[in-house]
Tab-separated table of C-alpha atoms and ligand atoms in Angstrom:
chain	number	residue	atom	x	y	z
A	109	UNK	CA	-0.936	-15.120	-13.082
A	110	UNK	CA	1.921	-12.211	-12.945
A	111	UNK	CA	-0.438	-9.482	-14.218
A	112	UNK	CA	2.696	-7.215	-15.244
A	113	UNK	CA	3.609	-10.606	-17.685
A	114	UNK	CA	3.201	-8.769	-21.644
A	115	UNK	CA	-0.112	-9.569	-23.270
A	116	UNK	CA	0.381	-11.730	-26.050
A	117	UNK	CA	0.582	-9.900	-29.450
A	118	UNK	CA	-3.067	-11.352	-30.896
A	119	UNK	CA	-4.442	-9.215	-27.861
A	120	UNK	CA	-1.914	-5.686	-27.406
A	121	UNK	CA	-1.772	-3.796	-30.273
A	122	UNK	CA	1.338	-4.142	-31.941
A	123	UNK	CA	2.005	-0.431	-33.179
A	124	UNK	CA	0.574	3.168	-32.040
A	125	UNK	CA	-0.245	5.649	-34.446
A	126	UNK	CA	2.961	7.980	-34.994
A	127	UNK	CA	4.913	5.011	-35.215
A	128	UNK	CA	7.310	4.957	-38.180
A	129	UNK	CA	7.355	1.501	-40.008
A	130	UNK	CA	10.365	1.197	-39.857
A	131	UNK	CA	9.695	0.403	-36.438
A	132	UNK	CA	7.120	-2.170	-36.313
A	133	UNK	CA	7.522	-5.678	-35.473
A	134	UNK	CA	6.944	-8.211	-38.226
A	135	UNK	CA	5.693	-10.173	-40.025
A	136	UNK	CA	2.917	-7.512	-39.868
A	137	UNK	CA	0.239	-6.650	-42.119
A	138	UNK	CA	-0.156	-3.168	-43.554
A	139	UNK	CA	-2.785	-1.463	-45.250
A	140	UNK	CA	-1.825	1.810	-47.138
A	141	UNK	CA	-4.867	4.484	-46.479
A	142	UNK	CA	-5.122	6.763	-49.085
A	143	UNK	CA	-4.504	3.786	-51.790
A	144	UNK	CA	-7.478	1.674	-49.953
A	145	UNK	CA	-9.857	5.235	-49.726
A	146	UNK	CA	-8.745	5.485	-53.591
A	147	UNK	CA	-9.746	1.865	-54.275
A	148	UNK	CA	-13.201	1.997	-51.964
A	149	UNK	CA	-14.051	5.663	-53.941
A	150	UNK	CA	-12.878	4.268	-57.659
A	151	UNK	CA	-15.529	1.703	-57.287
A	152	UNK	CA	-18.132	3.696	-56.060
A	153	UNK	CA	-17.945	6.421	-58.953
A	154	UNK	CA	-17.725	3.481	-61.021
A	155	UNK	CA	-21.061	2.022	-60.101
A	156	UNK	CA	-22.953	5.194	-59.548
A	157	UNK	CA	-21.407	6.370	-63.486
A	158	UNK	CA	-22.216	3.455	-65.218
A	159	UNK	CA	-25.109	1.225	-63.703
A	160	UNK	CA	-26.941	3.819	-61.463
A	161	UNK	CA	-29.776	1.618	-59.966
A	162	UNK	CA	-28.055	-1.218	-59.137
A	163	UNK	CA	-26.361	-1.020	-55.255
A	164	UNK	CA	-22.654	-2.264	-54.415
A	165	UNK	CA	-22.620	-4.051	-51.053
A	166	UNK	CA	-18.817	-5.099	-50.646
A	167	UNK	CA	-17.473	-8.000	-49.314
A	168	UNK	CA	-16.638	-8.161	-45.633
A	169	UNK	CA	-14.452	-11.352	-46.155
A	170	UNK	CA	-11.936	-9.600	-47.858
A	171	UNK	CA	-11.371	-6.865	-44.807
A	172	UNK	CA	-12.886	-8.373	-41.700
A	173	UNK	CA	-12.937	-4.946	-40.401
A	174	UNK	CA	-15.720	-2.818	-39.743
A	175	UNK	CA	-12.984	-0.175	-39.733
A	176	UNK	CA	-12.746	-0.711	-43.597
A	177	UNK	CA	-16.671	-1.353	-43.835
A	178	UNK	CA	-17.411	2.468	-42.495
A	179	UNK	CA	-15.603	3.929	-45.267
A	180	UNK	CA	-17.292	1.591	-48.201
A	181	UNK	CA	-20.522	2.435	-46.408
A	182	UNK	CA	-19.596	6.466	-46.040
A	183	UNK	CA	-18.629	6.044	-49.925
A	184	UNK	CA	-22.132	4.531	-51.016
A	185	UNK	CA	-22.414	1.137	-50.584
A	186	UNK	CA	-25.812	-0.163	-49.047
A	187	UNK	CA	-24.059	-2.520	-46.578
A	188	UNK	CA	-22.183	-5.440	-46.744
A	189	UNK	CA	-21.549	-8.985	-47.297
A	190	UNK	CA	-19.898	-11.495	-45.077
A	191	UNK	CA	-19.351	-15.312	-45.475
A	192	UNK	CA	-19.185	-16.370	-41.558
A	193	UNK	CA	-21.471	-15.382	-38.914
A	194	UNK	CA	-18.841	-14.260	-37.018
A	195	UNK	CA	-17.876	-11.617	-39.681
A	196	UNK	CA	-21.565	-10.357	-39.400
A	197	UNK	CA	-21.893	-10.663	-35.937
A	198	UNK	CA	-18.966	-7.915	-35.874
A	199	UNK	CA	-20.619	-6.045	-38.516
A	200	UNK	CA	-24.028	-5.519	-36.729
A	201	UNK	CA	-22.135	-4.557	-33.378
A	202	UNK	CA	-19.834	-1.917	-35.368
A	203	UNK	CA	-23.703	-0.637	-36.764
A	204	UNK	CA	-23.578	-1.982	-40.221
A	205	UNK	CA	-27.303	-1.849	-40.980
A	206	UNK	CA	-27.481	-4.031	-44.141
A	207	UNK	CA	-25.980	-7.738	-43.862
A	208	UNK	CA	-26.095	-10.837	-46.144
A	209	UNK	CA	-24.777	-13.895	-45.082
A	210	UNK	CA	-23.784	-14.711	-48.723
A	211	UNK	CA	-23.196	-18.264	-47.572
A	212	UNK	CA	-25.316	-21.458	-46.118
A	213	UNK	CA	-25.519	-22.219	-42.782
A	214	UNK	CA	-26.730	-25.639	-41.669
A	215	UNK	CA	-27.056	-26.061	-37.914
A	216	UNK	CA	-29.322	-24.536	-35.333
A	217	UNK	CA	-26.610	-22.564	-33.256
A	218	UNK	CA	-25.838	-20.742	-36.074
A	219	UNK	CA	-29.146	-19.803	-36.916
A	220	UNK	CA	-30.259	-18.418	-33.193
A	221	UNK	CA	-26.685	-16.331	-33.687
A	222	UNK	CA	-28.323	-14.827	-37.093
A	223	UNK	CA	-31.478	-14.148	-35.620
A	224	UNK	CA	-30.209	-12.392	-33.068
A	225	UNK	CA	-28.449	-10.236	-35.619
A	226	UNK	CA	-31.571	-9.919	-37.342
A	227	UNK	CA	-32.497	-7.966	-34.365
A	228	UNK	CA	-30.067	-5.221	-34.797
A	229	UNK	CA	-29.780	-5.349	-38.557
A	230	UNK	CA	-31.430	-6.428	-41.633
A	231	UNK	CA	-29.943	-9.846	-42.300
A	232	UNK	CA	-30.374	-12.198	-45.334
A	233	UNK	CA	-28.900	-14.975	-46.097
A	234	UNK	CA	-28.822	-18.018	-48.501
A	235	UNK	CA	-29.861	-21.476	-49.081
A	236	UNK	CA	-29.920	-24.070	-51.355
A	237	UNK	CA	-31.501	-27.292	-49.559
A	238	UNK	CA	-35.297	-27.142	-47.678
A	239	UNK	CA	-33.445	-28.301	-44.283
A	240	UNK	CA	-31.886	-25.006	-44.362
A	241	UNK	CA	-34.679	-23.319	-44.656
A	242	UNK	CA	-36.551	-25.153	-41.886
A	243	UNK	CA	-33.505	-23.772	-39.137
A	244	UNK	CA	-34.048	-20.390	-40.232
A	245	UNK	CA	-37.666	-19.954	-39.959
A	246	UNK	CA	-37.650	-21.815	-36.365
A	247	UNK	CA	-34.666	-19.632	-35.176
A	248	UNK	CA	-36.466	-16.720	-36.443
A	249	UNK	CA	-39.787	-17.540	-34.855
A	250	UNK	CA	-38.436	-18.395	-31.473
A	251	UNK	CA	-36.334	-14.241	-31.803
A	252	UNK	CA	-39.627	-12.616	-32.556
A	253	UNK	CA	-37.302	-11.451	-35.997
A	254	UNK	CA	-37.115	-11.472	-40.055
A	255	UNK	CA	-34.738	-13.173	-42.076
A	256	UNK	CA	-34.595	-12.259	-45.590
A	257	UNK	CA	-33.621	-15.772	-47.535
A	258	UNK	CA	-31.962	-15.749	-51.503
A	259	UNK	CA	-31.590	-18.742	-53.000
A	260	UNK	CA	-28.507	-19.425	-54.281
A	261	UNK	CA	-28.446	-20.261	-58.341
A	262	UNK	CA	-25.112	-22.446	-59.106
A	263	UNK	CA	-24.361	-20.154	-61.717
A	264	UNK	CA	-20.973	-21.908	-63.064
A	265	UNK	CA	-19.084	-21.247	-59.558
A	266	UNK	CA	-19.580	-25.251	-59.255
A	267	UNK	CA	-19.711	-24.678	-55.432
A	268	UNK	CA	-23.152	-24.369	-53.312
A	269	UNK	CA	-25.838	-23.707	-55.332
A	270	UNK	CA	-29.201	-25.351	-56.868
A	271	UNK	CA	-28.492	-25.907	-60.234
A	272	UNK	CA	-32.097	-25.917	-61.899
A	273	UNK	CA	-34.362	-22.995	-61.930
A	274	UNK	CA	-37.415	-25.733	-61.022
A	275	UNK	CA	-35.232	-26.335	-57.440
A	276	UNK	CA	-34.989	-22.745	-57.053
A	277	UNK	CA	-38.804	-22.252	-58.104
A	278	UNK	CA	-39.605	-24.906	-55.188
A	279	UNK	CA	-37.358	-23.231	-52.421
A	280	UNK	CA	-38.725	-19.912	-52.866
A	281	UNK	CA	-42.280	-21.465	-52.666
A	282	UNK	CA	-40.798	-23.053	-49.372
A	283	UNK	CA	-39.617	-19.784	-48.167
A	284	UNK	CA	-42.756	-17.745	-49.158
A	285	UNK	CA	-44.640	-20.168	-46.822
A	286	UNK	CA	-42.425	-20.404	-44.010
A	287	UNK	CA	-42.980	-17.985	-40.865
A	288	UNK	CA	-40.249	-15.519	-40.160
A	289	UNK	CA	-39.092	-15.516	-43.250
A	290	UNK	CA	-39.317	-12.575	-46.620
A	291	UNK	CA	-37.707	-14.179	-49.623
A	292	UNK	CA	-35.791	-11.632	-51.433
A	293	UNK	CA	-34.681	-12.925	-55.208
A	294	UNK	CA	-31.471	-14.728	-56.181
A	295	UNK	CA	-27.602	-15.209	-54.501
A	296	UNK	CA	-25.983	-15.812	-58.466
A	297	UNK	CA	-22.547	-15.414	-57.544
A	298	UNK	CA	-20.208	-16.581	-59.888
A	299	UNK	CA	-16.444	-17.765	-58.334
A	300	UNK	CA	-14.912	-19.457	-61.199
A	301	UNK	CA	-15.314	-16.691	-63.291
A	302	UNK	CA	-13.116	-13.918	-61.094
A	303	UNK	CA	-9.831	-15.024	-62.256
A	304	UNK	CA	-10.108	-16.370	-65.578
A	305	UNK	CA	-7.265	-14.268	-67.317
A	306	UNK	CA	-8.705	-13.078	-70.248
A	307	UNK	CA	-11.760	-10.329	-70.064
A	308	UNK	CA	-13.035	-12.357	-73.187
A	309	UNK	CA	-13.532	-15.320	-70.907
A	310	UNK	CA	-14.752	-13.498	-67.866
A	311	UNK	CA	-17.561	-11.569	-70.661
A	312	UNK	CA	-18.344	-15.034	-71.907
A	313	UNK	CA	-18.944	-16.479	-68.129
A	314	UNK	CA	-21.202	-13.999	-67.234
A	315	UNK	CA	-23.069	-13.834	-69.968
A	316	UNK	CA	-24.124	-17.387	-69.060
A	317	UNK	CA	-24.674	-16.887	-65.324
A	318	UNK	CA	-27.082	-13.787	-66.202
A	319	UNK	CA	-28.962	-15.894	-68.979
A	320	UNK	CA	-29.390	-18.742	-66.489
A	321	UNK	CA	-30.170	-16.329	-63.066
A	322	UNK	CA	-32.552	-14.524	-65.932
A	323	UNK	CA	-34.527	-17.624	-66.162
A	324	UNK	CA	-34.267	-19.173	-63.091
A	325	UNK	CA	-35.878	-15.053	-61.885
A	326	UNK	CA	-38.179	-15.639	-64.772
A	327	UNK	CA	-39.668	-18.694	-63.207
A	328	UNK	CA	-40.297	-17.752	-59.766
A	329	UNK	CA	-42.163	-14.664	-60.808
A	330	UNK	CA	-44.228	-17.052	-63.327
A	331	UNK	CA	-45.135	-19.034	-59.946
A	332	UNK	CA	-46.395	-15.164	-58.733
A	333	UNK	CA	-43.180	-14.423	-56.401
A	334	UNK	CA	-41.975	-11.281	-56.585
A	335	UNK	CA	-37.858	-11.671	-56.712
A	336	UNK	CA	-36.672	-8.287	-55.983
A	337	UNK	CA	-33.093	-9.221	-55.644
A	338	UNK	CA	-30.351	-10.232	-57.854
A	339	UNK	CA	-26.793	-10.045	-56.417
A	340	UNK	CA	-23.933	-11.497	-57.415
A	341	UNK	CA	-20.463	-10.410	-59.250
A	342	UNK	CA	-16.534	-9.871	-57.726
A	343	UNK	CA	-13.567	-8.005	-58.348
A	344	UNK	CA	-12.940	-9.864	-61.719
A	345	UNK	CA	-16.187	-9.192	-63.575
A	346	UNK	CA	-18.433	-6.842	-61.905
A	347	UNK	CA	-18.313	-4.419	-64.843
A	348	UNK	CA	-20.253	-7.486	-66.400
A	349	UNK	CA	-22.958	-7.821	-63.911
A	350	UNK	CA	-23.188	-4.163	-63.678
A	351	UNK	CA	-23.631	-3.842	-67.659
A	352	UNK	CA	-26.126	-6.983	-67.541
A	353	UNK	CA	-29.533	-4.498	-66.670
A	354	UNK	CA	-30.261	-7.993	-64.508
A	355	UNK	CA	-28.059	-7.877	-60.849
A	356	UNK	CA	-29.130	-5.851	-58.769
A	357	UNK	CA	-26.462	-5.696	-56.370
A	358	UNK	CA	-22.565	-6.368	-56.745
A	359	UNK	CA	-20.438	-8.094	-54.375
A	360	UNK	CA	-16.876	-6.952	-55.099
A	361	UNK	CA	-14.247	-7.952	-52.418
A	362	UNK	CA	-10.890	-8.083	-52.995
A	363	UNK	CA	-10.892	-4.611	-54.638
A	364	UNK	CA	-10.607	-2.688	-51.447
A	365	UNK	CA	-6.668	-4.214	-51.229
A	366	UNK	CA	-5.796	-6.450	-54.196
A	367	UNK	CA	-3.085	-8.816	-54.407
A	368	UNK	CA	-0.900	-10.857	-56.313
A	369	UNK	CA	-3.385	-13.305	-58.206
A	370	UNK	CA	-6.044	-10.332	-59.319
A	371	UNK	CA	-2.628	-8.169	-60.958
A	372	UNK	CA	-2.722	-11.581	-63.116
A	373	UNK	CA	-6.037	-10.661	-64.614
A	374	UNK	CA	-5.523	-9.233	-68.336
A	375	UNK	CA	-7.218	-6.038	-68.226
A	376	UNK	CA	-9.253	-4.605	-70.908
A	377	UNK	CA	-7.767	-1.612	-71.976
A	378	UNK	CA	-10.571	-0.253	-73.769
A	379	UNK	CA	-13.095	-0.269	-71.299
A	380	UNK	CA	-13.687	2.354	-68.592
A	381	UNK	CA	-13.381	-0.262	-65.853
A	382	UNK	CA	-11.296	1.224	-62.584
A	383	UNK	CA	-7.562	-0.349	-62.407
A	384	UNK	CA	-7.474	-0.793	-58.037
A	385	UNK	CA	-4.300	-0.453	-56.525
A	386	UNK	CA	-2.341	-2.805	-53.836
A	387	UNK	CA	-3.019	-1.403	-50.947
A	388	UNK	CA	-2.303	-4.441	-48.664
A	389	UNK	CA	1.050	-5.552	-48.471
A	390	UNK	CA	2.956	-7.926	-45.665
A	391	UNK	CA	5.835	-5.925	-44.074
A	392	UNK	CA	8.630	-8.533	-43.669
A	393	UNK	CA	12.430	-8.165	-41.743
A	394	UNK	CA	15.555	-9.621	-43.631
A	395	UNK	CA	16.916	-12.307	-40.661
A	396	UNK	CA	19.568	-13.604	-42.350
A	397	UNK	CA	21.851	-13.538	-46.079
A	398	UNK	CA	23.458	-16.667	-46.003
A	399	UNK	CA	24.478	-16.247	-49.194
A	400	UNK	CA	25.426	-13.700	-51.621
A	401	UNK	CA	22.393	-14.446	-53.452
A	402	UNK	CA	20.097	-15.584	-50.691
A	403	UNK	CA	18.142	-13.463	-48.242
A	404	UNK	CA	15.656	-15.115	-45.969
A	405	UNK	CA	12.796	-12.858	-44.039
A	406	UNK	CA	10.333	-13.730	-41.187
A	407	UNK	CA	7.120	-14.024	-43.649
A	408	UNK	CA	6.565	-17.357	-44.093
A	409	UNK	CA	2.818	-19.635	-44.665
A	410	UNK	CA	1.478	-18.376	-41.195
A	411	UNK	CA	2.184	-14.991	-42.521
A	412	UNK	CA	0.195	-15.259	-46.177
A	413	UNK	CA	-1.387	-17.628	-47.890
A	414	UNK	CA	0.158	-19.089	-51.013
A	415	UNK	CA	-2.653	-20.733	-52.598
A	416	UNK	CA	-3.052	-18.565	-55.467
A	417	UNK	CA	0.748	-18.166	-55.672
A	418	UNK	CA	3.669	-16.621	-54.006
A	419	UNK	CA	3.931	-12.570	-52.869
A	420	UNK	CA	4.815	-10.128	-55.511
A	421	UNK	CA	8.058	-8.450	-55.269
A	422	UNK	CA	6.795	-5.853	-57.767
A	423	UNK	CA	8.932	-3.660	-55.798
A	424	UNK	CA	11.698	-5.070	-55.799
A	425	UNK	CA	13.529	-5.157	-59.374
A	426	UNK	CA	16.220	-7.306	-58.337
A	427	UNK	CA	14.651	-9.913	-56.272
A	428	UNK	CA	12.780	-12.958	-56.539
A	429	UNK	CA	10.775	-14.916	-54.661
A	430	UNK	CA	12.256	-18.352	-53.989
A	431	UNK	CA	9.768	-20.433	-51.466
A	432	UNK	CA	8.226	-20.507	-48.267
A	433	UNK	CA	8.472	-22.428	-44.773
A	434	UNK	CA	6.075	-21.951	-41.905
A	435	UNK	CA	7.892	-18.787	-40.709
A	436	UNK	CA	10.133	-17.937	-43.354
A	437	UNK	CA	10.434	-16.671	-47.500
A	438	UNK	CA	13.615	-17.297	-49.602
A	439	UNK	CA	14.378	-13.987	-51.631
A	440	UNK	CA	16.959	-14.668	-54.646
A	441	UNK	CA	18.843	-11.666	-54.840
A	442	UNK	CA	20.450	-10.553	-58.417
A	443	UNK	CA	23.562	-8.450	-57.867
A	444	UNK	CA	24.423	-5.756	-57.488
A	445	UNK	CA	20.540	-5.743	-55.776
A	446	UNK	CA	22.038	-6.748	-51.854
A	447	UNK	CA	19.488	-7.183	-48.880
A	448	UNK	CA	21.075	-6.547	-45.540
A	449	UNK	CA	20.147	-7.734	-42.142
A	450	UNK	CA	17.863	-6.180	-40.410
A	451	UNK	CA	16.154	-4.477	-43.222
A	452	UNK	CA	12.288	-4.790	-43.705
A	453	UNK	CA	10.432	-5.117	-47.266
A	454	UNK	CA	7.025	-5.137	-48.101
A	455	UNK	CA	5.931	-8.405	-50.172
A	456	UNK	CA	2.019	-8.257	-52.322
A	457	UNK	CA	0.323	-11.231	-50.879
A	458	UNK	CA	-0.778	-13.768	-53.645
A	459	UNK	CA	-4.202	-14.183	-52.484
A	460	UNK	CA	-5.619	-11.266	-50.249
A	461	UNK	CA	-8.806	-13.007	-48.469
A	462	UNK	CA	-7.146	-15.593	-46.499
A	463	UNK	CA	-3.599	-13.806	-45.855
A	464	UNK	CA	-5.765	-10.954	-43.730
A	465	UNK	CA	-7.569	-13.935	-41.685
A	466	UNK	CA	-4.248	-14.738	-40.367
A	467	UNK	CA	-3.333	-11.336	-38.846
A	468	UNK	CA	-5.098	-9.974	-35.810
A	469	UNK	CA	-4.349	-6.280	-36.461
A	470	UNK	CA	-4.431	-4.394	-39.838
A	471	UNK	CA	-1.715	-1.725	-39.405
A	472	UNK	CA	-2.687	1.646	-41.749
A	473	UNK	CA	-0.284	3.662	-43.082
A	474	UNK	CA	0.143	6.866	-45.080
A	475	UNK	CA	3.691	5.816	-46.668
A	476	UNK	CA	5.769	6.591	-43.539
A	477	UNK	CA	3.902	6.352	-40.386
A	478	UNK	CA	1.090	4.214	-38.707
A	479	UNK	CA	-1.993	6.338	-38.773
A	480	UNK	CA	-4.328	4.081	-37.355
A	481	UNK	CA	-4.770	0.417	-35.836
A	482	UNK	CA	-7.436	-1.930	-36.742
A	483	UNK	CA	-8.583	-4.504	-35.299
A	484	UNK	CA	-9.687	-7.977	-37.912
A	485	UNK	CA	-12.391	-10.038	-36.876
A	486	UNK	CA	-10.870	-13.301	-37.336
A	487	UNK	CA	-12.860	-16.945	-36.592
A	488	UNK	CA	-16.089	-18.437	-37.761
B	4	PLP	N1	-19.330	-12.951	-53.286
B	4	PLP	C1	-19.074	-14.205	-52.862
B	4	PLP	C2	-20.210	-15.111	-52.539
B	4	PLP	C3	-17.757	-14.641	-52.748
B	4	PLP	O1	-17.511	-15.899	-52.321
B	4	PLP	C4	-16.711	-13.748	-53.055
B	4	PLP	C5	-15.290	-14.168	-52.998
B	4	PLP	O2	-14.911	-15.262	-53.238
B	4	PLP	C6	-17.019	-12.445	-53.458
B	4	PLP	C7	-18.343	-12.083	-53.566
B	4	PLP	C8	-15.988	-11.397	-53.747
B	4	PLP	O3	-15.108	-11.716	-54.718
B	4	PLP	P1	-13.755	-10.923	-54.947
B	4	PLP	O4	-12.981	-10.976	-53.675
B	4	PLP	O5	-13.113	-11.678	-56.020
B	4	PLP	O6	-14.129	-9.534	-55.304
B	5	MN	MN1	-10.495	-14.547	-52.433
């Protein structure tokens, strides 16, 4: 191979810092620093204000970036959460010292790869079915580590889950008796509730998942288990969880960045709880106005993920968002708003999580200029 052939872009990094934006190539995925430092400390004061005991260990899916999982750490929070061993696996090498797998694994090549994080870090990680159980206490055994093991409580999310506390009850007896293993307390995570619109709704939801984590805790200590652990709660509701004198530990993602679909969520204006700011945005180049009223740009579905709706274009009074292809975005443009060629925009990604899986390289920013280059630890 011609070794002076370019690098493809997934492996060269695609701006320097000192780089205007202006300049960078798109589509490309930008993170705006002191907005995401803002958004990392507002949730910090937040937690250590109002619910003092109980410890915030972010989400790692969100970010996929140690980078990002430094500063939450340097802010306060204990460590972090990921949902694929591959997102742990790049925690523990960046140091992250605290790591639940907030997520099931079910086959024995995954659980030698968490044991052998287990031997770096202190790794826990969920289950809700005795075969899972089984993998983790042989791959622990054989790696001479711990795993820590929650059982996950189907707490209205409708997703994994047991969904009586007498199966929970029975797992944690499992887990108590199986070598390698410390059970911890109770993964009560609750999806369905993060983006029900009104607060009123969100309130309502969690006041069910704590009453039914509450017993479900209840039960296992009746059997004599200690259940230390209660973790749970997102972006949507954690001022719930954190109010509930039950969770122990909150879980809060998409916070760090935002998007689209959270700036849906009614907010309750009377509360105290923090208002986060978009700090992730796609930066996009106008390749063509066909029309007077049509500009098309180079952020299409392998650029962000439209499953929880299309990009904002809060910034934009004068533009609307008209549909995507693979590799492109329709923009209606209202006169006398004109896009020209050639000139880049920033879109709010509907749903953060996924749209940051599909970039290699977050690009941070101070308004202006690249200040830094991080790299996201994309695959399973
Ligand atoms: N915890 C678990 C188990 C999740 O699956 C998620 C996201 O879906 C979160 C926490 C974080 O939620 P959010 O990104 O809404 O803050
Ligand atoms: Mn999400």
């Amino acid at each position: 191979m011609n070794a002076l052939l370019p690098l493809p872009r997934s492996l060269r990094r695609p701006a320097e810092p000192g780089m205007p934006i202006a300049e960078v190539e798109t589509p490309t995925l930008l993170v705006d620093l002191p907005a995401l430092d803002r958004n990392i400390a507002l949730l910090a004061s937040y937690v250590q204000n109002r619910a003092p005991g109980v410890r915030l260990r972010p989400h790692a899916k969100t970010h996929k970036s140690p980078d990002v999982a430094r500063r939450q750490i340097a802010a306060g929070a204990i460590g972090v959460c990921c949902q694929t061993v591959g997102e742990a696996e790049a925690m523990a090498a960046a140091g992250v010292a605290d790591i639940l797998l907030s997520n099931q694994i079910a086959d024995a090549g995954k659980a030698r790869r968490l044991a052998a994080i287990a031997g770096q870090s202190r790794l826990s990680v969920c289950v809700d079915d005795p075969s899972q159980v089984a993998l983790l206490s042989d791959a622990a055994m054989a790696a001479g580590v711990t795993i820590h093991v929650l059982v996950e409580l189907d707490v209205g999310g409708a997703r994994c889950g047991v969904l009586s506390a007498d199966a929970a009850v029975a797992l944690a007896r499992l887990i108590v008796g199986s070598p390698g293993l410390v059970f911890d307390g109770l993964q009560a995570y609750h999806g369905r509730a993060q983006h029900l619109r009104k607060p009123s709704e969100r309130q309502a939801a969690i006041a069910e998942a704590t009453r039914l984590a509450a017993a479900a805790a209840g039960q296992i200590r009746d059997a004599g288990i200690a259940c230390p652990t209660i973790t749970g709660a997102g972006t949507g509701t954690f001022a719930f969880e954190a109010a509930s004198a039950l969770y122990t530990e909150l879980q809060c993602g998409s916070y760090v960045f935002m998007d689209a679909d959270y700036a849906r969520n009614e907010r309750d204006d009377g509360a105290d709880v923090p208002h986060f700011e978009q700090a992730l945005t796609i930066l996009t180049t106008v390749i063509s106005t066909p029309l007077p009223d049509r500009a098309v740009c180079d952020a299409g579905l392998k650029a962000m993920s439209l499953d929880s709706g299309p990009p904002s274009l809060q910034l934009y009074p004068g533009l609307d968002y008209a549909g995507a292809s693979d590799e492109h975005s329709k923009l209606t443009m209202h006169s006398p708003f004109a896009l020209q060629v050639g000139q880049k925009i920033h879109l709010v990604p509907g749903h953060c999580d996924p749209t940051v899986a599909m970039h290699d390289w977050i690009i941070v920013h101070d308004g202006s200029t690249v200040t830094a280059v991080w790299p996201v630890a994309r695959g399973w």
